[in-house]
């Protein structure tokens, strides 16, 4: 775990050191964040086939719900409002929340980054989504994962500020 703490501190430092428009800094910080999230996900994925199947079935339904939000709503506020039910349910049903974070989170963030033609709209949406993911993570995930999400939020704030 101490090695993980070192990597977490390095990711935080990489985000803090991002210089205006230096794509190498952005790439390094993003890579560190992705690696840390993947390491925790690998540790938290179900160990049994039955549990894995259940989580993936829930994730499939979540995926449909998320896609509906992106296809049918056209403002960051409307999309966020539509997805709110998934985040709230994830707080009450831990398996649902784990499916959202462990399986659907990355794809959702990737879609949010480029959903609108307007960068300001994407920035607003990614901020809203990450706030909700952080809230959910506080309830159901290890502290380290919540910290990674906070670092990722700071990363995107810098990304969209440039």
CSV table of C-alpha atoms in Angstrom, one decimal, residues 9-19 25 29 151 154-155 158:
chain,number,residue,atom,x,y,z
A,9,UNK,CA,1.3,11.5,-4.4
A,10,UNK,CA,3.1,11.5,-7.8
A,11,UNK,CA,-0.3,11.8,-9.6
A,12,UNK,CA,-1.3,14.7,-7.4
A,13,UNK,CA,2.1,16.3,-8.0
A,14,UNK,CA,1.9,15.8,-11.8
A,15,UNK,CA,-1.5,17.5,-11.9
A,16,UNK,CA,-0.2,20.4,-9.8
A,17,UNK,CA,2.8,20.8,-12.1
A,18,UNK,CA,0.8,20.9,-15.3
A,19,UNK,CA,2.0,23.9,-17.3
A,25,UNK,CA,2.4,17.2,-18.7
A,29,UNK,CA,-0.8,13.2,-15.4
A,151,UNK,CA,-7.1,14.3,-8.5
A,154,UNK,CA,-8.4,18.8,-10.6
A,155,UNK,CA,-6.8,17.4,-13.8
A,158,UNK,CA,-6.8,22.3,-15.7
